[in-house]
Short mmCIF file of C-alpha atoms in Angstrom, two decimals:
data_model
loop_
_atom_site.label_atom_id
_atom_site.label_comp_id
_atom_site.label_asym_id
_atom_site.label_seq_id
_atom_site.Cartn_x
_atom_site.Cartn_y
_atom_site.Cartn_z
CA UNK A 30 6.48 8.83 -14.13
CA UNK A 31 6.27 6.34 -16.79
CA UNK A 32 7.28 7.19 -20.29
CA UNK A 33 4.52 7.53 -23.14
CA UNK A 34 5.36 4.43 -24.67
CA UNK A 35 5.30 2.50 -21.28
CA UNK A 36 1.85 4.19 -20.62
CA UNK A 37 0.81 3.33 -24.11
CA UNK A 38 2.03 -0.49 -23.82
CA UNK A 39 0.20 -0.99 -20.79
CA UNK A 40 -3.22 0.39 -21.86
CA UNK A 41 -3.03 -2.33 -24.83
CA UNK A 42 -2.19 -4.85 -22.05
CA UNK A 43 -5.33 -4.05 -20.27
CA UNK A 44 -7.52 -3.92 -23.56
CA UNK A 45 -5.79 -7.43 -24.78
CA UNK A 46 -6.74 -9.12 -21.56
CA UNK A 47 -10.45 -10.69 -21.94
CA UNK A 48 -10.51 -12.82 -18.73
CA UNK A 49 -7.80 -10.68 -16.50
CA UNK A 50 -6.44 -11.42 -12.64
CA UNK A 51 -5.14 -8.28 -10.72
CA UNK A 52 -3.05 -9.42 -7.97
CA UNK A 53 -2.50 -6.19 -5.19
CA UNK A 54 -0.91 -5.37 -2.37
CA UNK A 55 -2.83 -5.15 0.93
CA UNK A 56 -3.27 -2.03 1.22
CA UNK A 57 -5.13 1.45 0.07
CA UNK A 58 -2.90 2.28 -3.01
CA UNK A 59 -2.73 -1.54 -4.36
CA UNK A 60 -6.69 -1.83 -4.02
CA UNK A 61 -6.87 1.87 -5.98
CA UNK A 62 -4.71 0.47 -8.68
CA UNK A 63 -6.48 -2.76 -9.17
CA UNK A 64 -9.91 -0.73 -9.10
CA UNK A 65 -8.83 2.28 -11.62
CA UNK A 66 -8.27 -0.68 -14.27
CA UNK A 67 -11.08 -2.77 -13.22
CA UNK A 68 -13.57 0.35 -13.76
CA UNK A 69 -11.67 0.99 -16.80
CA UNK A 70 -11.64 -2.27 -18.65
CA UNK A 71 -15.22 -3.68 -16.91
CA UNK A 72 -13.35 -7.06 -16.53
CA UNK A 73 -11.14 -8.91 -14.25
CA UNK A 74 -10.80 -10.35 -10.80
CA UNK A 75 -8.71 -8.80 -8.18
CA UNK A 76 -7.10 -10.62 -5.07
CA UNK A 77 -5.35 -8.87 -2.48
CA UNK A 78 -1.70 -10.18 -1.29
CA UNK A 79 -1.43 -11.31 1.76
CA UNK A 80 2.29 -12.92 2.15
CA UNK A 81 5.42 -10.80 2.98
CA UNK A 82 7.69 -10.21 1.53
CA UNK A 83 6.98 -11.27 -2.01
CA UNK A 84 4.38 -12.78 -4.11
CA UNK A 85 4.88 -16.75 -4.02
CA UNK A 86 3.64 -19.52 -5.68
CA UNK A 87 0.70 -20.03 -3.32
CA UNK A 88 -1.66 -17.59 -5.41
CA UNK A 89 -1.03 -19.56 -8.42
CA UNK A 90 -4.50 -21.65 -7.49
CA UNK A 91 -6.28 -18.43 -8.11
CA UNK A 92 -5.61 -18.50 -11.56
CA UNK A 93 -7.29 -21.87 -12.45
CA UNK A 94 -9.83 -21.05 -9.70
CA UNK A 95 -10.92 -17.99 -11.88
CA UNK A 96 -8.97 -19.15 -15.52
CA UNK A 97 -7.18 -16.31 -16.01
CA UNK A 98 -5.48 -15.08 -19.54
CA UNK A 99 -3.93 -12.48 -18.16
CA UNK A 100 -2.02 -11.89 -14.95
CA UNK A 101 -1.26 -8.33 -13.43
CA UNK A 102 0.97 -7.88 -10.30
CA UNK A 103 0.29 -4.08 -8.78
CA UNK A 104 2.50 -2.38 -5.75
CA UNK A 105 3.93 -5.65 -4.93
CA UNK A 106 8.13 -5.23 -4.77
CA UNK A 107 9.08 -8.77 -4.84
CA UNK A 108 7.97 -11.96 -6.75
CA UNK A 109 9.00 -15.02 -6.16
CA UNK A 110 11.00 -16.94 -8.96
CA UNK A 111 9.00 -19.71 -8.67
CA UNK A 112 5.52 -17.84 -8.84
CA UNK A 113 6.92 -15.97 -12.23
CA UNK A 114 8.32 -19.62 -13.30
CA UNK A 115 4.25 -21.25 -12.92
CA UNK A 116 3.13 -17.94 -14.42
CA UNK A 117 5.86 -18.87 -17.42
CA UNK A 118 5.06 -22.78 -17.80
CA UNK A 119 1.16 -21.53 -18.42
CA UNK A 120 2.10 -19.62 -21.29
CA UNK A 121 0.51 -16.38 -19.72
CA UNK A 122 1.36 -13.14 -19.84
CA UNK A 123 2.38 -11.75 -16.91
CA UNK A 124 2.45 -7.47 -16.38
CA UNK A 125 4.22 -6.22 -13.23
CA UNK A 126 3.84 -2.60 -11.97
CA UNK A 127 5.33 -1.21 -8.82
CA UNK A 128 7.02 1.66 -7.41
CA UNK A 129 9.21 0.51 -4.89
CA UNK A 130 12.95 1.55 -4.99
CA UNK A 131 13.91 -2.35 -4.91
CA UNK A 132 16.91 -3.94 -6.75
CA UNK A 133 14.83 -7.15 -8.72
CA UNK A 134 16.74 -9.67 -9.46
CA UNK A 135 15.12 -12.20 -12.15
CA UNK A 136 15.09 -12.78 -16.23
CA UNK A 137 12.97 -10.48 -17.12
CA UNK A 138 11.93 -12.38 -20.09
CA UNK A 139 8.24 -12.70 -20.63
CA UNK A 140 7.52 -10.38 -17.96
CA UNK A 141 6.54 -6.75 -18.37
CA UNK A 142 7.79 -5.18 -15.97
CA UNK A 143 7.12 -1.16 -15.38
CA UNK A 144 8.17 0.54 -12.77
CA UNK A 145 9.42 4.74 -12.77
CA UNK A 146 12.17 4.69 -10.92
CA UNK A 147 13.93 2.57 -13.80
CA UNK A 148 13.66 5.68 -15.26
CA UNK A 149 14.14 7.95 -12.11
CA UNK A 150 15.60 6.56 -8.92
CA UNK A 151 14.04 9.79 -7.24
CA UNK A 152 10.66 9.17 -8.25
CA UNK A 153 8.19 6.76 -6.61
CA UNK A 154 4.95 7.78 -7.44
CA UNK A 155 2.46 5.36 -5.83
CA UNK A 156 1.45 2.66 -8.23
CA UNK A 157 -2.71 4.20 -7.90
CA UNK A 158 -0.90 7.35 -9.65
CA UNK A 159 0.63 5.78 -12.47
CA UNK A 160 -3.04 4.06 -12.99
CA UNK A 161 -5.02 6.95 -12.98
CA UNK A 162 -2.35 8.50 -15.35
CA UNK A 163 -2.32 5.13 -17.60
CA UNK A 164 -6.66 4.76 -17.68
CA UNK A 165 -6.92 9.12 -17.89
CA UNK A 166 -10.80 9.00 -16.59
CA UNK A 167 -11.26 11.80 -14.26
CA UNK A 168 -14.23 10.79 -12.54
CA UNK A 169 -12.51 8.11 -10.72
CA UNK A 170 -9.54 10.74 -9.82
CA UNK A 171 -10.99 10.52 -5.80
CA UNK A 172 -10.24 6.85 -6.16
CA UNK A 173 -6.45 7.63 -7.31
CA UNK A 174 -5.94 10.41 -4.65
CA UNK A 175 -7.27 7.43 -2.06
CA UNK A 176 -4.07 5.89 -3.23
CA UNK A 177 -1.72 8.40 -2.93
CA UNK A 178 -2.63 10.11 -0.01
CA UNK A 179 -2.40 6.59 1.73
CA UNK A 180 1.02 5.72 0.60
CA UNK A 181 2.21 9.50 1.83
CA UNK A 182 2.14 11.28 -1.93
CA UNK A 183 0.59 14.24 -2.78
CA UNK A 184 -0.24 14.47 -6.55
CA UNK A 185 -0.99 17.54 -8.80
CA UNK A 186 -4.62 16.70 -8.87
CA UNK A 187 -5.26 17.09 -5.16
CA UNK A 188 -5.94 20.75 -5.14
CA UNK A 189 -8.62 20.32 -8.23
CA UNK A 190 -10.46 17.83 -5.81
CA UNK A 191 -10.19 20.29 -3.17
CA UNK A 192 -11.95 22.28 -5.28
CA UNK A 193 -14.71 20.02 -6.05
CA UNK A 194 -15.44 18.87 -2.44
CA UNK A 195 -14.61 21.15 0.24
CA UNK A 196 -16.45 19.36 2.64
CA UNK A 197 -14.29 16.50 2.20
CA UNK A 198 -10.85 18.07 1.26
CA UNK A 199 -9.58 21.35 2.73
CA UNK A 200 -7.46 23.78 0.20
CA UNK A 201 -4.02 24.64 0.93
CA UNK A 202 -3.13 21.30 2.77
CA UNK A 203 0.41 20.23 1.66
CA UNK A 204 1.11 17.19 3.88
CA UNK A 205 -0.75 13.83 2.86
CA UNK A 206 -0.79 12.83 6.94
CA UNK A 207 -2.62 16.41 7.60
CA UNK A 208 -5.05 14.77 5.06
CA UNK A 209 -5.27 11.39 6.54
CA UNK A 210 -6.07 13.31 10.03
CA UNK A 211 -7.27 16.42 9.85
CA UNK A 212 -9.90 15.60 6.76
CA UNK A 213 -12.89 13.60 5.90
CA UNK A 214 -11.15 12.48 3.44
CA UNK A 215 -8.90 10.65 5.67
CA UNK A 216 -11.27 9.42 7.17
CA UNK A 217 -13.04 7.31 4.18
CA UNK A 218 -8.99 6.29 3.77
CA UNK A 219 -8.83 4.84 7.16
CA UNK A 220 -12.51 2.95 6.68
CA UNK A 221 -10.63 1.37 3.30
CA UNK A 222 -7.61 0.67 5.09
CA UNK A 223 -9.23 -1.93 7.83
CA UNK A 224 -11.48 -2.57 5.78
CA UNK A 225 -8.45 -4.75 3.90
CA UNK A 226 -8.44 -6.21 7.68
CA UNK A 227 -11.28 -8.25 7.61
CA UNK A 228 -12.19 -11.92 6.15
CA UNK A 229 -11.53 -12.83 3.30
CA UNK A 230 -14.93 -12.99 2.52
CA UNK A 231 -15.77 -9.11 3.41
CA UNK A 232 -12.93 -8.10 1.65
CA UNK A 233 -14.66 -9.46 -1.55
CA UNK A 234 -17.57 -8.15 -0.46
CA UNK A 235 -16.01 -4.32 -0.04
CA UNK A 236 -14.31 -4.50 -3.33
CA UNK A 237 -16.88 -5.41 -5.19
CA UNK A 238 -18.95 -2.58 -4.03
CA UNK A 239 -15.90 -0.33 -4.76
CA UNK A 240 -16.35 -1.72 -8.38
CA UNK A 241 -19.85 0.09 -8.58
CA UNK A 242 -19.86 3.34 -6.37
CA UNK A 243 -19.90 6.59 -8.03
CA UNK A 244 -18.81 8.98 -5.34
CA UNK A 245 -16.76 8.99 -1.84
CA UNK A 246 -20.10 9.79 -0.08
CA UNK A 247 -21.29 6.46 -1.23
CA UNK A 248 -18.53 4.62 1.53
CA UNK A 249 -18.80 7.66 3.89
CA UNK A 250 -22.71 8.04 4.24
CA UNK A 251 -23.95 4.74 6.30
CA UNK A 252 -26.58 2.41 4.03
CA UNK A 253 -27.30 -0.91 3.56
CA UNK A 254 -24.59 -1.79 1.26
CA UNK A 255 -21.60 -0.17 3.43
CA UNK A 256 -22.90 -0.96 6.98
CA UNK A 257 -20.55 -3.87 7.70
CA UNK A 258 -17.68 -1.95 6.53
CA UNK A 259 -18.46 0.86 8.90
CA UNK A 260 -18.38 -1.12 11.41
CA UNK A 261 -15.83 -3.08 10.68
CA UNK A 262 -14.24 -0.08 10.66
CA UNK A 263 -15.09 0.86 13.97
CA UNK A 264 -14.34 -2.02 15.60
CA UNK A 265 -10.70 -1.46 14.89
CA UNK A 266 -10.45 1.87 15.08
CA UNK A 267 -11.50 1.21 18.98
CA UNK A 268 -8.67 -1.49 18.88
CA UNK A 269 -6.28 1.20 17.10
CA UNK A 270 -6.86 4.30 18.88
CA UNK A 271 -6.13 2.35 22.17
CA UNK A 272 -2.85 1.18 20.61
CA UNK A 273 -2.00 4.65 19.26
CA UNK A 274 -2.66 6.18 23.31
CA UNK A 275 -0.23 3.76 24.71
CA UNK A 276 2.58 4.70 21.63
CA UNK A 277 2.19 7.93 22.26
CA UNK A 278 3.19 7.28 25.73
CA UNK A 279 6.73 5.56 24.60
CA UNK A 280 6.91 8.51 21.76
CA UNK A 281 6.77 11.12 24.56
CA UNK A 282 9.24 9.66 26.76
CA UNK A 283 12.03 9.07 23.56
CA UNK A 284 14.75 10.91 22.61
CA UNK A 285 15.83 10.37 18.51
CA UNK A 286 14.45 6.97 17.92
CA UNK A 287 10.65 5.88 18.79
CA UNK A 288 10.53 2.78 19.88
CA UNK A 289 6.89 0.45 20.41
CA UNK A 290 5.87 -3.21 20.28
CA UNK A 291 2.70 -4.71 20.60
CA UNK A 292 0.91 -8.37 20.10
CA UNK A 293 -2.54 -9.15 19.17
CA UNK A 294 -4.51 -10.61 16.09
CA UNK A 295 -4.62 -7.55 14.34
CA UNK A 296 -1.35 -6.08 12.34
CA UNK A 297 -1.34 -2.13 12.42
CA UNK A 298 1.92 -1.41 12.15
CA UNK A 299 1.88 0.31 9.44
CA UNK A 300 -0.75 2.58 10.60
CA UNK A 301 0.53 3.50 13.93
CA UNK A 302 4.03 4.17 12.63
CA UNK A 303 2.24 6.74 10.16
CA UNK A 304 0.35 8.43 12.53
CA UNK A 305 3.65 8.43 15.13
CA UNK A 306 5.61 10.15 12.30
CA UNK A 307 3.23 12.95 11.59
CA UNK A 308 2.13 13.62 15.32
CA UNK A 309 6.35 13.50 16.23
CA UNK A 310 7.97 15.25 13.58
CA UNK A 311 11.95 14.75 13.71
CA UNK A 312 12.19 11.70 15.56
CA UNK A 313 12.32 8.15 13.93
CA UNK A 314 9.38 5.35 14.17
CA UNK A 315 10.01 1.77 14.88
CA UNK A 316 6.34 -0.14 15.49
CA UNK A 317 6.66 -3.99 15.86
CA UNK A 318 3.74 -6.47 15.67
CA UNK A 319 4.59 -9.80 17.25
CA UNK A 320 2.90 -12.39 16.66
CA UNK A 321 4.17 -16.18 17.99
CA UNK A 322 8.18 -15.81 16.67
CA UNK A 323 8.16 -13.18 14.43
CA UNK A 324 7.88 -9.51 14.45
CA UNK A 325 6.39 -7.38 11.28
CA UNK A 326 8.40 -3.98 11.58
CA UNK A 327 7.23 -0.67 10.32
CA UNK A 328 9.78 2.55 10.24
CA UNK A 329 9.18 6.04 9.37
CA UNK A 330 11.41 8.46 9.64
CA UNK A 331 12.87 12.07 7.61
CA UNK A 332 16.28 10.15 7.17
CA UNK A 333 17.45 7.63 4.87
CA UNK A 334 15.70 4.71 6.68
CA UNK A 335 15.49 2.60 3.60
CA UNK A 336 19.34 2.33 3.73
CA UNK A 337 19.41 1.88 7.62
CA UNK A 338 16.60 -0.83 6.99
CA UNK A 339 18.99 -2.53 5.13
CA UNK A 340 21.77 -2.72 6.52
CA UNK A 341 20.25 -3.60 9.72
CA UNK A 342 18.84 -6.84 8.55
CA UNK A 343 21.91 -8.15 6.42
CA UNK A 344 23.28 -8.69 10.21
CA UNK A 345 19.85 -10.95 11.23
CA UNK A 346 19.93 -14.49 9.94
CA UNK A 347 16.36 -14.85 8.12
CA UNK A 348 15.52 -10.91 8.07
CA UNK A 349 13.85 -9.66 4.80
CA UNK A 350 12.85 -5.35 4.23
CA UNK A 351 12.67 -2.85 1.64
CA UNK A 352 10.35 0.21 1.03
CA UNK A 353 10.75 3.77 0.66
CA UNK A 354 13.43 6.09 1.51
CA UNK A 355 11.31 7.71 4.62
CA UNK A 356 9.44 4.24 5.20
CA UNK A 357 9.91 0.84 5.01
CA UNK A 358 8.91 -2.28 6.36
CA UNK A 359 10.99 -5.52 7.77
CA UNK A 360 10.17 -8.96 8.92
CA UNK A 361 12.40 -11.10 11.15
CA UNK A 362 12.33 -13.58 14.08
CA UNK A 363 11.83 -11.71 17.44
CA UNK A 364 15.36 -12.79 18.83
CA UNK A 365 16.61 -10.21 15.96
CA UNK A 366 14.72 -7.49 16.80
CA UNK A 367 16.53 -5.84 20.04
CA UNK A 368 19.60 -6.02 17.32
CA UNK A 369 17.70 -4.52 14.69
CA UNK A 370 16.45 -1.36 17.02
CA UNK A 371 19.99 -1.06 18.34
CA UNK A 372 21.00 -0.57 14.85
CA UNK A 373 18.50 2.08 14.24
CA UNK A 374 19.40 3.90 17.13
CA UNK A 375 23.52 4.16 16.39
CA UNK A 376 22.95 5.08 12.63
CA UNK A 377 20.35 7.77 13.69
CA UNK A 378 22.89 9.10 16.37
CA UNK A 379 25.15 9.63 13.36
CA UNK A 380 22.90 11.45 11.23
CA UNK A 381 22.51 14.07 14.35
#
């Protein structure tokens, strides 16, 4: 966790910052964060990140766009020198939180950067965590539990949720992936998560109603404010669960290492690796999305994978990764990737 005084500097951040932009990772605990200081505050635009591996300089139009005072960067392990050098020439403040166990290599003056495993290398607590613990407003807790549960971390809190909505939650659960597929709950994460996979323009349109809602029920229950996110969401869940059938298929059949590739327009990588993890305890996931020359890798596994992960891709030309110890992601040209798995599947034979 983040010390007192971090917790305290950031909270006068937030109230300093009149005209604010929240820039978040793509996913369920980046969109928690940015909403859990959003409700807090009442002020401030947030835009998803959409480029891998780092925030670049190709955002910096949505500052002007919206004229920004402040600039936040949540769950996002990299930046790119010369988005933090644009961010420096505007005279604007510029407040980085993350989680990820990533070496960063920059100045770090005139950015605040926060992240608790500076102060732990053990702990990681997802980035909607150290928000909720930051803004301290307990009816939004479902909205930080959306966030952990998503990036595979139980928090203290889940069990007094439990509590409060059995129908949604079931006591006694222990694994986040029993939540995301055994629960209700896991459902209204999985209608968030594609949800992030839509236009641009629903994507607005979903967070803005996040901005407002009062309760989980009011994304679960089917109206007239939700109804293209529902079925947004089941359109690719169609798309996913057919994906996930033909995985399981390659999952059955391997030994240590999982191995499954797959083209399309739609990225779910990340999703199908989770779900491959928790269904195949033991055994290690690799999930590749190719699309034209490159493949977007996702890896799960009880191991050190984050030190696998990179050592694999210092021997690709062009290869960039990082994450978590049990789950990281990679990008590289396709011609790298029969290397990378090969890589995988030697250092996993040594761990056995």
């Amino acid at each position: 966790m983040l010390t007192q005084e971090q917790v305290l500097e950031i909270r006068e951040h937030l109230e300093k910052a009149q005209n604010p932009i929240f820039f978040f990772d793509n996913d369920c605990d980046g969109l928690m964060a940015f909403l859990l200081f959003r409700r807090y505050i009442g002020r401030g635009r947030g835009v998803p990140i959409k480029s891998f591996p780092e925030l670049d300089e190709s955002y910096i139009s949505r500052i002007d766009e919206f004229n920004s005072d402040y600039v936040f960067v949540l769950d996002k392990p990299q930046i790119s020198k010369s988005f933090i050098d644009e961010i420096k020439s505007k005279n604007l403040p510029l407040v980085w939180i993350d989680h990820h166990n990533i070496p960063v290599s920059f100045d770090y003056e005139n950015v605040s950067y926060y992240n608790p495993t500076l102060n732990n290398k053990r702990l990681s607590e997802p980035t909607s965590y150290l928000a909720y613990k930051i803004i301290e407003n307990k009816k939004d807790m479902w909205l930080a539990l959306i966030g952990c549960i998503s990036d595979n971390f139980m928090p203290e809190f889940a069990e007094e949720f439990a509590k409060k909505e059995p129908e949604l939650y079931k006591l006694g659960i222990s694994s986040p992936f029993q939540v995301l597929y055994e629960t209700r709950f896991g459902k209204l994460i999985m209608i968030l998560n594609f949800g992030l996979k839509d236009r641009t323009t629903n994507v607005i349109s979903m967070i803005n109603l996040l901005i407002n809602v009062s309760s989980p029920y009011d994304i679960l229950n089917e109206n007239e404010k939700n109804f293209k996110i529902i079925r947004r969401y089941e359109q690719i869940n169609k798309s996913y669960q057919n994906l996930l059938d033909k995985a399981k298929k390659f999952a059955r059949s391997s030994k240590k290492v999982i191995f499954f590739q797959y083209g399309g327009e739609l990225s779910l990588s990340a999703d199908i690796s989770n779900e491959l993890y928790y269904r195949f305890p033991g055994k290690v996931i690799i999930v590749a999305y190719l699309k034209g020359d490159i493949a977007n890798v996702s890896v799960r596994g009880n191991i050190n994978i984050l030190l696998i992960t990179q050592k694999a891709i210092k021997n690709i030309v062009g290869a960039t990764g990082g994450g978590h110890e049990h789950a990281t992601g990679a990008k590289m040209d396709i011609t790298g990737l029969q290397k990378f798995k090969e890589f995988f599947e030697k250092e996993v034979e040594k761990n056995n």
